[in-house]
Coordinates of N, CA, C and O in Angstrom, one line a residue:
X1 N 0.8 -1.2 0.0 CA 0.0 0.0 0.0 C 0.9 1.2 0.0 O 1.4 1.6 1.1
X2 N 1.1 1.9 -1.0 CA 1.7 2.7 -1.0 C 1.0 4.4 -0.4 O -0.2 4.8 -0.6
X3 N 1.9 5.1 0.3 CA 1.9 5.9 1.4 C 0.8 7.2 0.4 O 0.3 8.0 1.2
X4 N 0.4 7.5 -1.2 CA -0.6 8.1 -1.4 C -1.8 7.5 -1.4 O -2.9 8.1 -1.0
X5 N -1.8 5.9 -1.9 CA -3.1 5.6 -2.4 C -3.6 5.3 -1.0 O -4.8 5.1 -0.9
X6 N -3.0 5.1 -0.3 CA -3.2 5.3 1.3 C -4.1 6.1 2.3 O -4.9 5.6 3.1
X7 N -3.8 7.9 1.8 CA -4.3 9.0 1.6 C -5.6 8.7 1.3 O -6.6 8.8 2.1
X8 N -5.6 8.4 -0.5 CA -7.1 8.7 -1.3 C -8.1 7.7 -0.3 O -9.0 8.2 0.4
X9 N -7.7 6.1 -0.3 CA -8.3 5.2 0.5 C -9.1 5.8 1.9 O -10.3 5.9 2.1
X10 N -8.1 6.1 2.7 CA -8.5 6.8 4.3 C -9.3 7.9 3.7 O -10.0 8.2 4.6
X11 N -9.6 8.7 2.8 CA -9.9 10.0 2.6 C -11.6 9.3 2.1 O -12.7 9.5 2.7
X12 N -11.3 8.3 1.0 CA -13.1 7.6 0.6 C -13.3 6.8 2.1 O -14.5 6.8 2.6
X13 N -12.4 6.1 2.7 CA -13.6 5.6 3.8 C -13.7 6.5 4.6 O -14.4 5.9 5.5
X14 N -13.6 7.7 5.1 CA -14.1 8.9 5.8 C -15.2 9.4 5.0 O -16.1 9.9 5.7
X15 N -15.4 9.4 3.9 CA -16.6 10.1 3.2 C -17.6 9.2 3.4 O -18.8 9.8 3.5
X16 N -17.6 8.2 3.4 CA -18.5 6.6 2.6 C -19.1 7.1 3.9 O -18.4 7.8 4.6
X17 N -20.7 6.8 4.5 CA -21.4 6.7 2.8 C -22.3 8.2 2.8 O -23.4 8.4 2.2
X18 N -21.4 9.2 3.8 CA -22.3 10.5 3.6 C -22.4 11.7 2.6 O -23.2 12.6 2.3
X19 N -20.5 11.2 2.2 CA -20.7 12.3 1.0 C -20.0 11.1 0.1 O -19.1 10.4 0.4
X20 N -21.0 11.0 -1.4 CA -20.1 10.3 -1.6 C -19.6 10.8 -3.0 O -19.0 10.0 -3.8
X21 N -19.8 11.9 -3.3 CA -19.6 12.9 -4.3 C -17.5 12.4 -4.4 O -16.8 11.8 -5.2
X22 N -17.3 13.1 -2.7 CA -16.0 13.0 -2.6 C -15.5 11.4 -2.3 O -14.5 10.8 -2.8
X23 N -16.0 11.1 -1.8 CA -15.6 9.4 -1.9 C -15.3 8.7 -2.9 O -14.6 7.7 -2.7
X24 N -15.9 9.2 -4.2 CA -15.9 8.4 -5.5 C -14.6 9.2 -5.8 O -13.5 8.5 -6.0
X25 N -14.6 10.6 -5.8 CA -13.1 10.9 -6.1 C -12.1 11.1 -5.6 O -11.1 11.6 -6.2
X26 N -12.2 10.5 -4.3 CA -10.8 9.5 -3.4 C -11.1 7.9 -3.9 O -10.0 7.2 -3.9
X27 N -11.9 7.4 -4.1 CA -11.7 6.5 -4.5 C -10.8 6.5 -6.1 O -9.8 5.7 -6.1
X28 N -11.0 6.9 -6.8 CA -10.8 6.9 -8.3 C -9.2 7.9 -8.0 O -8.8 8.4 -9.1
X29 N -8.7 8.1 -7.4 CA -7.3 8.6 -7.1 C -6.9 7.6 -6.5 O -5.9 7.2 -7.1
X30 N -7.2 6.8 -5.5 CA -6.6 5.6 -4.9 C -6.3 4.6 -6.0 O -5.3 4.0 -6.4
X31 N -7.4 4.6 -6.3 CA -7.6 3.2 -7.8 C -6.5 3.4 -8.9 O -5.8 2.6 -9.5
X32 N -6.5 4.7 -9.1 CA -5.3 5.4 -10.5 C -3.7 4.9 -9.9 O -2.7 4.6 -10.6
X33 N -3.6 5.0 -8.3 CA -2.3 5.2 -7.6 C -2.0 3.3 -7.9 O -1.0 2.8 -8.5
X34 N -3.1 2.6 -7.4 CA -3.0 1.2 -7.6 C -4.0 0.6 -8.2 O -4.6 0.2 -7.2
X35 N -4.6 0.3 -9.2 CA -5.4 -0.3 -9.7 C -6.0 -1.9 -9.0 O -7.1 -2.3 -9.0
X36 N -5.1 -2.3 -8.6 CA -5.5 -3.9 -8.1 C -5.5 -4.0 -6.2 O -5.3 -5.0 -5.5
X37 N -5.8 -2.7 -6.0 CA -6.0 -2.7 -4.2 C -7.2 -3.5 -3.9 O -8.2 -3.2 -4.7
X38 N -7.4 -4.3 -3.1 CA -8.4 -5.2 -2.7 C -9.6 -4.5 -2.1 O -10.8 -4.5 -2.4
X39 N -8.7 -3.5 -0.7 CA -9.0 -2.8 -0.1 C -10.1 -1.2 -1.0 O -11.2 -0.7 -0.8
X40 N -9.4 -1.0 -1.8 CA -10.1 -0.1 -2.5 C -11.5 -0.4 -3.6 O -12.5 0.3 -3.8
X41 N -11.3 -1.7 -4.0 CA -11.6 -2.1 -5.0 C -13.1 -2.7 -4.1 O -14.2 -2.7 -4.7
X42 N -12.9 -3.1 -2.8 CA -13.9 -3.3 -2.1 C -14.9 -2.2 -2.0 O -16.1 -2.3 -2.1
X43 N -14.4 -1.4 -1.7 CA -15.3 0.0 -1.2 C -16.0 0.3 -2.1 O -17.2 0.4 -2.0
X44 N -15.1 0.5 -3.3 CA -15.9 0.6 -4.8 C -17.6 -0.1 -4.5 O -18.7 0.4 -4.4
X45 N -17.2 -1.5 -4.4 CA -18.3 -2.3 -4.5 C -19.5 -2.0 -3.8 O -20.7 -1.9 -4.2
X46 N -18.8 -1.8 -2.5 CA -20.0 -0.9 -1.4 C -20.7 -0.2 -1.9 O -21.9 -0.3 -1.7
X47 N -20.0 0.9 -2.7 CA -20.8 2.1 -2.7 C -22.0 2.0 -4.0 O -23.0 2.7 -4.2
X48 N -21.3 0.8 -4.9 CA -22.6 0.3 -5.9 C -23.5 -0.4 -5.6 O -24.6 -0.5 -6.2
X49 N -23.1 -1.0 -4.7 CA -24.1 -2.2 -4.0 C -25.5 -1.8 -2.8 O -26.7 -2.0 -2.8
X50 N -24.5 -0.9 -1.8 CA -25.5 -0.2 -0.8 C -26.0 1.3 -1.2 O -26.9 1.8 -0.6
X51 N -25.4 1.9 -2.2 CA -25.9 3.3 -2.2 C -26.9 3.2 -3.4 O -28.1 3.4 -3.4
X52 N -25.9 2.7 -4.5 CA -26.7 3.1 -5.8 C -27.5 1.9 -6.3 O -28.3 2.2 -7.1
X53 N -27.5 0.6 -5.9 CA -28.4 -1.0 -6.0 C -27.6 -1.0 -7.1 O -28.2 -1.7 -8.0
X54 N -26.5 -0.6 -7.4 CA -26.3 -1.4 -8.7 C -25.4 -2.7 -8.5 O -24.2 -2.9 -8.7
X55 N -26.2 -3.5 -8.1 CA -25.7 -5.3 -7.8 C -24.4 -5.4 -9.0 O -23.2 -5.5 -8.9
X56 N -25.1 -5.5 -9.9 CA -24.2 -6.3 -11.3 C -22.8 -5.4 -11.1 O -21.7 -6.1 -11.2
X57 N -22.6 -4.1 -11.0 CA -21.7 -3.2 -11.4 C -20.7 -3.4 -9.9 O -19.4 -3.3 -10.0
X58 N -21.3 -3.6 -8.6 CA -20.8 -3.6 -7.3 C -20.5 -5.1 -7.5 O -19.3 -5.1 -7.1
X59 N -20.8 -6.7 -7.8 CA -20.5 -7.7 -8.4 C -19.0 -7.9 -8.8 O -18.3 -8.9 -8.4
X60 N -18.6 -6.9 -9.6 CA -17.5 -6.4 -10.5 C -16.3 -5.9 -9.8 O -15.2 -6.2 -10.3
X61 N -16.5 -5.2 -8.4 CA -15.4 -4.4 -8.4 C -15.2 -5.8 -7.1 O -14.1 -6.2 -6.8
X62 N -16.5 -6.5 -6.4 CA -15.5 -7.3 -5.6 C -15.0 -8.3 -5.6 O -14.2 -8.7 -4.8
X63 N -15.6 -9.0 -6.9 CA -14.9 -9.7 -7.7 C -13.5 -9.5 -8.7 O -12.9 -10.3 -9.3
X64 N -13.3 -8.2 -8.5 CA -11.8 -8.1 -8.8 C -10.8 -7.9 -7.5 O -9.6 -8.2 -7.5
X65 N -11.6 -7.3 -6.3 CA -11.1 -7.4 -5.2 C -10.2 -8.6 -4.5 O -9.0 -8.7 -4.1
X66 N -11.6 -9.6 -4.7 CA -11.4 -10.7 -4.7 C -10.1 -11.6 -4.9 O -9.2 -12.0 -4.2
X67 N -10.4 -11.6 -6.9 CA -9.1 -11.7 -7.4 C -8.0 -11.3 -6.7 O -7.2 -12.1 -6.2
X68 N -7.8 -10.0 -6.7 CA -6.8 -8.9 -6.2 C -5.9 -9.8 -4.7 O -4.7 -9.8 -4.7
X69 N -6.6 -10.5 -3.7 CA -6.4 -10.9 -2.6 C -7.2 -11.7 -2.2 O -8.3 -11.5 -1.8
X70 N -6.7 -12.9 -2.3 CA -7.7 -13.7 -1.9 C -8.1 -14.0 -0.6 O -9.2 -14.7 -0.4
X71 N -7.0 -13.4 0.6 CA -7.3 -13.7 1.8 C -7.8 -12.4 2.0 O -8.4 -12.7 3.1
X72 N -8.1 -11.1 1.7 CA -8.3 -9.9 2.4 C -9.8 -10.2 3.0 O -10.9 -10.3 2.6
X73 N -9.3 -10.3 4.1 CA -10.7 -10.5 5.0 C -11.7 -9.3 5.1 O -12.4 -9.5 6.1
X74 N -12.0 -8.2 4.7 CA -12.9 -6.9 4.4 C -13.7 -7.7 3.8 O -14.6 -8.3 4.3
X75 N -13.3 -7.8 2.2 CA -14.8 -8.2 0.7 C -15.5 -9.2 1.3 O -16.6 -8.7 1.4
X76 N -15.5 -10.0 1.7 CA -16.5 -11.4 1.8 C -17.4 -11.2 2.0 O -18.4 -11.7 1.4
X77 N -17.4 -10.2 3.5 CA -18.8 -10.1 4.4 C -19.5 -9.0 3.0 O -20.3 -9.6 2.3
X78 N -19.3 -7.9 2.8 CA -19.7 -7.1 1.7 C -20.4 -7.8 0.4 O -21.5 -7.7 -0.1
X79 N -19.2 -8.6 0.1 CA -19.8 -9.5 -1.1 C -21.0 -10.0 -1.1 O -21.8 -9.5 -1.9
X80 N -21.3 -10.9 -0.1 CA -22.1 -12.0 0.4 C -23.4 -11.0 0.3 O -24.4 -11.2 -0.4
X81 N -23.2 -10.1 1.2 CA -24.6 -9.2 1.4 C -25.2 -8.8 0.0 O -26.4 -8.9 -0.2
X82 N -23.9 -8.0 -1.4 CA -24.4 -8.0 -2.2 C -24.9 -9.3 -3.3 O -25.7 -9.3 -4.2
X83 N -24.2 -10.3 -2.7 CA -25.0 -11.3 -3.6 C -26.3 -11.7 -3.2 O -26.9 -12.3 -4.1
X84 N -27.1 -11.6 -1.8 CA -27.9 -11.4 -1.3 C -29.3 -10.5 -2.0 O -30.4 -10.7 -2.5
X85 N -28.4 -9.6 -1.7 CA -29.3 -8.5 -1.8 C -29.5 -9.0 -3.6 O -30.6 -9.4 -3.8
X86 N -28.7 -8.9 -4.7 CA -29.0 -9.4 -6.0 C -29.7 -11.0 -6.0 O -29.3 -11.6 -7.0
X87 N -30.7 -11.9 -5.0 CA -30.9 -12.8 -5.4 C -29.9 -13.7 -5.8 O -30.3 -14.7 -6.4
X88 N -28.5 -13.4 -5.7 CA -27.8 -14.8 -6.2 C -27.3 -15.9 -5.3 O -26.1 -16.1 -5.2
X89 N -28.2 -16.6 -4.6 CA -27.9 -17.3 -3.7 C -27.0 -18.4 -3.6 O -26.4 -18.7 -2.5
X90 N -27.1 -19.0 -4.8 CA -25.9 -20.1 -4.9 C -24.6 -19.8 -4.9 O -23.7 -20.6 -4.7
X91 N -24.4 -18.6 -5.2 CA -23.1 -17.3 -5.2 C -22.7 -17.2 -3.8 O -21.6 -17.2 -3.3
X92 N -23.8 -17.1 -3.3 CA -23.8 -16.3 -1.8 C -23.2 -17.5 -0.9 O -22.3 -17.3 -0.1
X93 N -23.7 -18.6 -1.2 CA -23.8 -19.9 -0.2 C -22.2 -20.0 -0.4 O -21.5 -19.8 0.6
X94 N -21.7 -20.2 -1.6 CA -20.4 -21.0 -1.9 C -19.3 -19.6 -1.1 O -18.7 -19.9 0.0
X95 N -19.2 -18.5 -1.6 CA -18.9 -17.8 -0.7 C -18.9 -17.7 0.8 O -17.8 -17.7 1.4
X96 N -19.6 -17.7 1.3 CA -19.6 -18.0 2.7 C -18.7 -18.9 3.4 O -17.8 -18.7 4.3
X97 N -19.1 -20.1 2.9 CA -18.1 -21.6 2.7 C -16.7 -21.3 2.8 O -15.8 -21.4 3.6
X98 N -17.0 -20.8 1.4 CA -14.9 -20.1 2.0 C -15.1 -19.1 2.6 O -14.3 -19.4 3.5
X99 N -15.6 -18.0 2.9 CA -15.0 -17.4 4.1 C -15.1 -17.6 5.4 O -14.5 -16.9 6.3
X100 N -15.8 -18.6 5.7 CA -15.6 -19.1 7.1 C -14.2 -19.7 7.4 O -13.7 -19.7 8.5
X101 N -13.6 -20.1 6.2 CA -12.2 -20.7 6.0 C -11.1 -19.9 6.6 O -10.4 -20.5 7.3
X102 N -10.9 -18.5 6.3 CA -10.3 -17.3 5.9 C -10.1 -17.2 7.7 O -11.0 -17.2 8.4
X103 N -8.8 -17.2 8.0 CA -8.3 -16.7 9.2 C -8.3 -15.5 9.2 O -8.1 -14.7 8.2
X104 N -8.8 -15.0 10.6 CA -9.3 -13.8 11.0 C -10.3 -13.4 10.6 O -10.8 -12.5 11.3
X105 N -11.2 -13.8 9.6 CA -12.5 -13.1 9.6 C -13.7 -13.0 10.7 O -13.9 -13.9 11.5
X106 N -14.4 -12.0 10.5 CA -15.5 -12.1 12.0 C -16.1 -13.5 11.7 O -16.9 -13.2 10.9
X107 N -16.2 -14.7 11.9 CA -17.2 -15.5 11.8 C -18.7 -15.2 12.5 O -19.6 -15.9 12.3
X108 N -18.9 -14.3 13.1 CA -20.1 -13.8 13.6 C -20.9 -13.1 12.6 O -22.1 -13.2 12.6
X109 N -20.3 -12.3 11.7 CA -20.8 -11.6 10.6 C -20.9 -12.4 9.7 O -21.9 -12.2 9.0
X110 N -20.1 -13.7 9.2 CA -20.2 -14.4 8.0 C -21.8 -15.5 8.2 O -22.9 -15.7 7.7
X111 N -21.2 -15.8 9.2 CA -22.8 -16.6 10.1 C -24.0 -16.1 9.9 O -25.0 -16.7 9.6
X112 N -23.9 -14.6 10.1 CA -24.9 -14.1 10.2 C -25.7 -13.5 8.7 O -26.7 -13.1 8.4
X113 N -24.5 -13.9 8.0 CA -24.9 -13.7 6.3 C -25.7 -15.0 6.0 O -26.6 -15.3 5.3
X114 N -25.0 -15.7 6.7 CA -25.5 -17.5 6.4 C -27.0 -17.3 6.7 O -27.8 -17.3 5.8
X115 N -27.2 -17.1 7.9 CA -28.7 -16.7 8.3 C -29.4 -16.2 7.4 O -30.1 -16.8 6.7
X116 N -29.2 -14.5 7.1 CA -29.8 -14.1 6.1 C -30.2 -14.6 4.8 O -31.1 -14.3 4.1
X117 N -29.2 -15.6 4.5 CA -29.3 -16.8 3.4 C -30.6 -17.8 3.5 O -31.3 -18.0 2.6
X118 N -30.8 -18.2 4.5 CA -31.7 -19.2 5.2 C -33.2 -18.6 5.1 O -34.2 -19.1 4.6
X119 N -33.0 -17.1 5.9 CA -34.5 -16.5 5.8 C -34.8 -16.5 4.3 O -35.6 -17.2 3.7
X120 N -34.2 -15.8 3.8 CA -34.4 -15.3 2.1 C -35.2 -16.6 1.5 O -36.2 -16.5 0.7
X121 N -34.3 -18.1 2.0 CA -35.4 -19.5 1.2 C -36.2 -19.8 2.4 O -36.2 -21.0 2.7
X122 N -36.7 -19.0 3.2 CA -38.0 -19.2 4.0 C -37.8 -20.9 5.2 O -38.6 -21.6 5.7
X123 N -36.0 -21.0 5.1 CA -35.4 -21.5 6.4 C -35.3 -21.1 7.4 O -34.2 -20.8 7.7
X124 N -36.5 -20.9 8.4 CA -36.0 -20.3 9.5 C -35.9 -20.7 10.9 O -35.7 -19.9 11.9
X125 N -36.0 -22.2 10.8 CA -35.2 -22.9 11.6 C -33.7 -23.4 11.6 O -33.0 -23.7 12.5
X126 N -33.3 -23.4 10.3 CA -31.5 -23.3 9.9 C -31.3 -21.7 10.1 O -30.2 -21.2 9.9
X127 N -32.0 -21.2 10.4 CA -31.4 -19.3 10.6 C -30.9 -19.4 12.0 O -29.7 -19.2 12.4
X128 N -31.8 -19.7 12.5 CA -32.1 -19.5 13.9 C -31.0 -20.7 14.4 O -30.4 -20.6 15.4
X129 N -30.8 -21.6 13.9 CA -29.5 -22.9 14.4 C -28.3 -21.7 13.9 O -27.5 -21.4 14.8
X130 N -28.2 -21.2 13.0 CA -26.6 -20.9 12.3 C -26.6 -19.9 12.6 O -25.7 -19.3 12.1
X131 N -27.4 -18.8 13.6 CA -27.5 -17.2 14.8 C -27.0 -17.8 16.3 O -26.3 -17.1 17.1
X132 N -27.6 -19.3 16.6 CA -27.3 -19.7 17.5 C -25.9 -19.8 17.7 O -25.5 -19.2 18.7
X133 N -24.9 -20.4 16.7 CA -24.0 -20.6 16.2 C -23.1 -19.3 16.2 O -22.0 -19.1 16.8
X134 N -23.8 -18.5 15.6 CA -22.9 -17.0 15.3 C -22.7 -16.6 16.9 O -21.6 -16.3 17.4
X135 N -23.7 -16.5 17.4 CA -23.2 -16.1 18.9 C -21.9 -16.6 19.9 O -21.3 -16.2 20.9
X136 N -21.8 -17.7 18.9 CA -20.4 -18.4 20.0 C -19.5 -17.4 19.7 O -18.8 -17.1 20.7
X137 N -19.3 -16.7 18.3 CA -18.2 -16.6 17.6 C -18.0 -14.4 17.9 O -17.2 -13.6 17.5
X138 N -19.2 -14.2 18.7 CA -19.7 -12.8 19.1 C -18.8 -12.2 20.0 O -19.4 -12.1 21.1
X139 N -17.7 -11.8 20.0 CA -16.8 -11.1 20.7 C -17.1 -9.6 21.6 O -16.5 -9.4 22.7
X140 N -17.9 -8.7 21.2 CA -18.6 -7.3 21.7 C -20.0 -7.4 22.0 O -20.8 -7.7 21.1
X141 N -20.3 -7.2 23.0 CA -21.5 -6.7 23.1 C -22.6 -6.1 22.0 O -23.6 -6.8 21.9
X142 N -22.7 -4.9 21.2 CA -22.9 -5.0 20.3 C -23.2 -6.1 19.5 O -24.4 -6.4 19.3
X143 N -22.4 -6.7 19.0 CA -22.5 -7.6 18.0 C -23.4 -9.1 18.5 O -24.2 -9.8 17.8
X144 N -23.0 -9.2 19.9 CA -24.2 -10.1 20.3 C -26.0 -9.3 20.5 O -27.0 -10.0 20.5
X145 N -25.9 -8.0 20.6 CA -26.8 -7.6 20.6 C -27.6 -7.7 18.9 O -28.7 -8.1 18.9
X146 N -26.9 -7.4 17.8 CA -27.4 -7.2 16.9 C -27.8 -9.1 16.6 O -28.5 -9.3 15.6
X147 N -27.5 -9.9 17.2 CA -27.5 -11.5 16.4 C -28.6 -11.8 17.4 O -29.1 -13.0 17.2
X148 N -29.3 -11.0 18.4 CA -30.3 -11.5 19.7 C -31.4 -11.2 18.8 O -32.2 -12.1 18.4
X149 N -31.3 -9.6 18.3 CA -32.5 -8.4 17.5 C -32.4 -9.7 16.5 O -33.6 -10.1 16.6
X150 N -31.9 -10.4 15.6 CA -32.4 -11.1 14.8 C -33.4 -12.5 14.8 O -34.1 -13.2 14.1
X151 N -32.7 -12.5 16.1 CA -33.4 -14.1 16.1 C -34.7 -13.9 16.7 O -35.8 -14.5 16.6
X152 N -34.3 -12.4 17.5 CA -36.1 -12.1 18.1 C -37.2 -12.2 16.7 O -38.3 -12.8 16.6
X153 N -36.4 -11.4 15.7 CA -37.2 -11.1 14.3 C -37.5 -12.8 13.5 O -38.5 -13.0 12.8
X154 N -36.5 -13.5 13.7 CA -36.9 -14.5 13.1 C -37.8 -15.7 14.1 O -38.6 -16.4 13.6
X155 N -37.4 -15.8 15.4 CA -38.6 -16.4 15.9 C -39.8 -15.7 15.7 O -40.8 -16.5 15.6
X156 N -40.1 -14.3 15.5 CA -41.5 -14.3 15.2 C -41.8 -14.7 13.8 O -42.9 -15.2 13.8
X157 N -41.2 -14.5 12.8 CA -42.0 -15.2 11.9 C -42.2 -16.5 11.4 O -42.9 -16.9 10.5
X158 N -40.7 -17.4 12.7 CA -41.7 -18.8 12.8 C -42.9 -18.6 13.6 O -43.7 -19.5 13.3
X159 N -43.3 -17.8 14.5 CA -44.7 -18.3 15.2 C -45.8 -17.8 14.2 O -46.9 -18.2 14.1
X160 N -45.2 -16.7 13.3 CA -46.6 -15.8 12.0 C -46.9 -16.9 11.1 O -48.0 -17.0 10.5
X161 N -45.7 -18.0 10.9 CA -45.8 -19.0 9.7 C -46.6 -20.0 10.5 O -47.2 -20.8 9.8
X162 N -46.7 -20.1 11.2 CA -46.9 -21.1 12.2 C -48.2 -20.8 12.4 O -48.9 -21.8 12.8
X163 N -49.0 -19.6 12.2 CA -50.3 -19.1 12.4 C -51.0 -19.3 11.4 O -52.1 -19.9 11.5
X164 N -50.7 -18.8 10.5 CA -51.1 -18.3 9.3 C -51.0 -20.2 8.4 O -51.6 -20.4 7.3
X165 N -50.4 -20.8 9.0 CA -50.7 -22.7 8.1 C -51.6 -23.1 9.0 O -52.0 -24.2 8.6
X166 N -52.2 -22.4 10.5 CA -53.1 -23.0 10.8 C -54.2 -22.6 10.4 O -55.1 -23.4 10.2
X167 N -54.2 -21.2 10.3 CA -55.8 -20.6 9.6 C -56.4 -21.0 8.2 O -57.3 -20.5 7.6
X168 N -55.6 -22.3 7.7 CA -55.1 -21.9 6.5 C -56.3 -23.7 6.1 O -56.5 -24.1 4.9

């Protein structure tokens, strides 16, 4: 990482995601300094994926991320969410797989993508086993908090499904 594209990088993750006028053009100076930064090439993705929905185009940049590093533990959890959020599930799944692999990554966050995987095909007794799961791996408060708020959310709509096949 060389000591400008360093700069542009710290300069787009201080903007992301409030301005991102300037973010795109710290980003696009980091990218010119190094083209194949993982780290940059991720952020990219973010900002197509969660700001603007453009899945296919956010797809692109963390998939060269990717490429770029195959261990950089940042893209995966990002990835995953965007292959999510784009309906590509069998993308999503196989991913995961390996990043549970990947030393150092949060496994509480990847877990918790896994879940999100599970609700999305209307699994929500494998959610609720692989949140159980994520909590081993829950190091901050915080983060056990946010994996509690989910399972609260997904036990209720085993008991709504659970209602709604009886009225039925």
């Amino acid at each position: 990482m060389t000591l400008t594209k360093s700069k542009y990088y710290f300069e787009a993750l201080d903007y992301f995601p409030f301005n991102l006028s300037e973010c795109m053009d710290a980003l696009n100076y980091a990218l010119s300094y190094e083209p194949e930064d993982a780290d940059s090439l991720c952020l990219m993705g973010r900002v197509y994926s969660e700001e603007l929905k453009d899945y296919e185009t956010a797809k692109k940049y963390f998939n060269e991320a990717m490429q770029s590093n195959i261990g950089n533990i940042n893209t995966p959890k990002y990835y995953i969410e965007c292959l999510l959020n784009n309906e590509d599930y069998e993308e999503a799944e196989k991913l995961i797989d390996f990043a549970l692999k990947l030393k150092g990554i949060d496994k509480s966050e990847i877990l918790n993508c896994q879940s999100f995987l599970h609700e999305r095909n209307f699994e929500y007794k494998q959610a609720l086993g692989v949140l159980k799961e994520a909590k081993k791996f829950a190091y901050s408060r915080a983060a056990l908090e946010v994996l509690e708020d989910r399972e609260k959310m997904i036990e209720g709509k085993v008991t709504r499904a659970g209602d709604i096949k009886k009225t039925e």
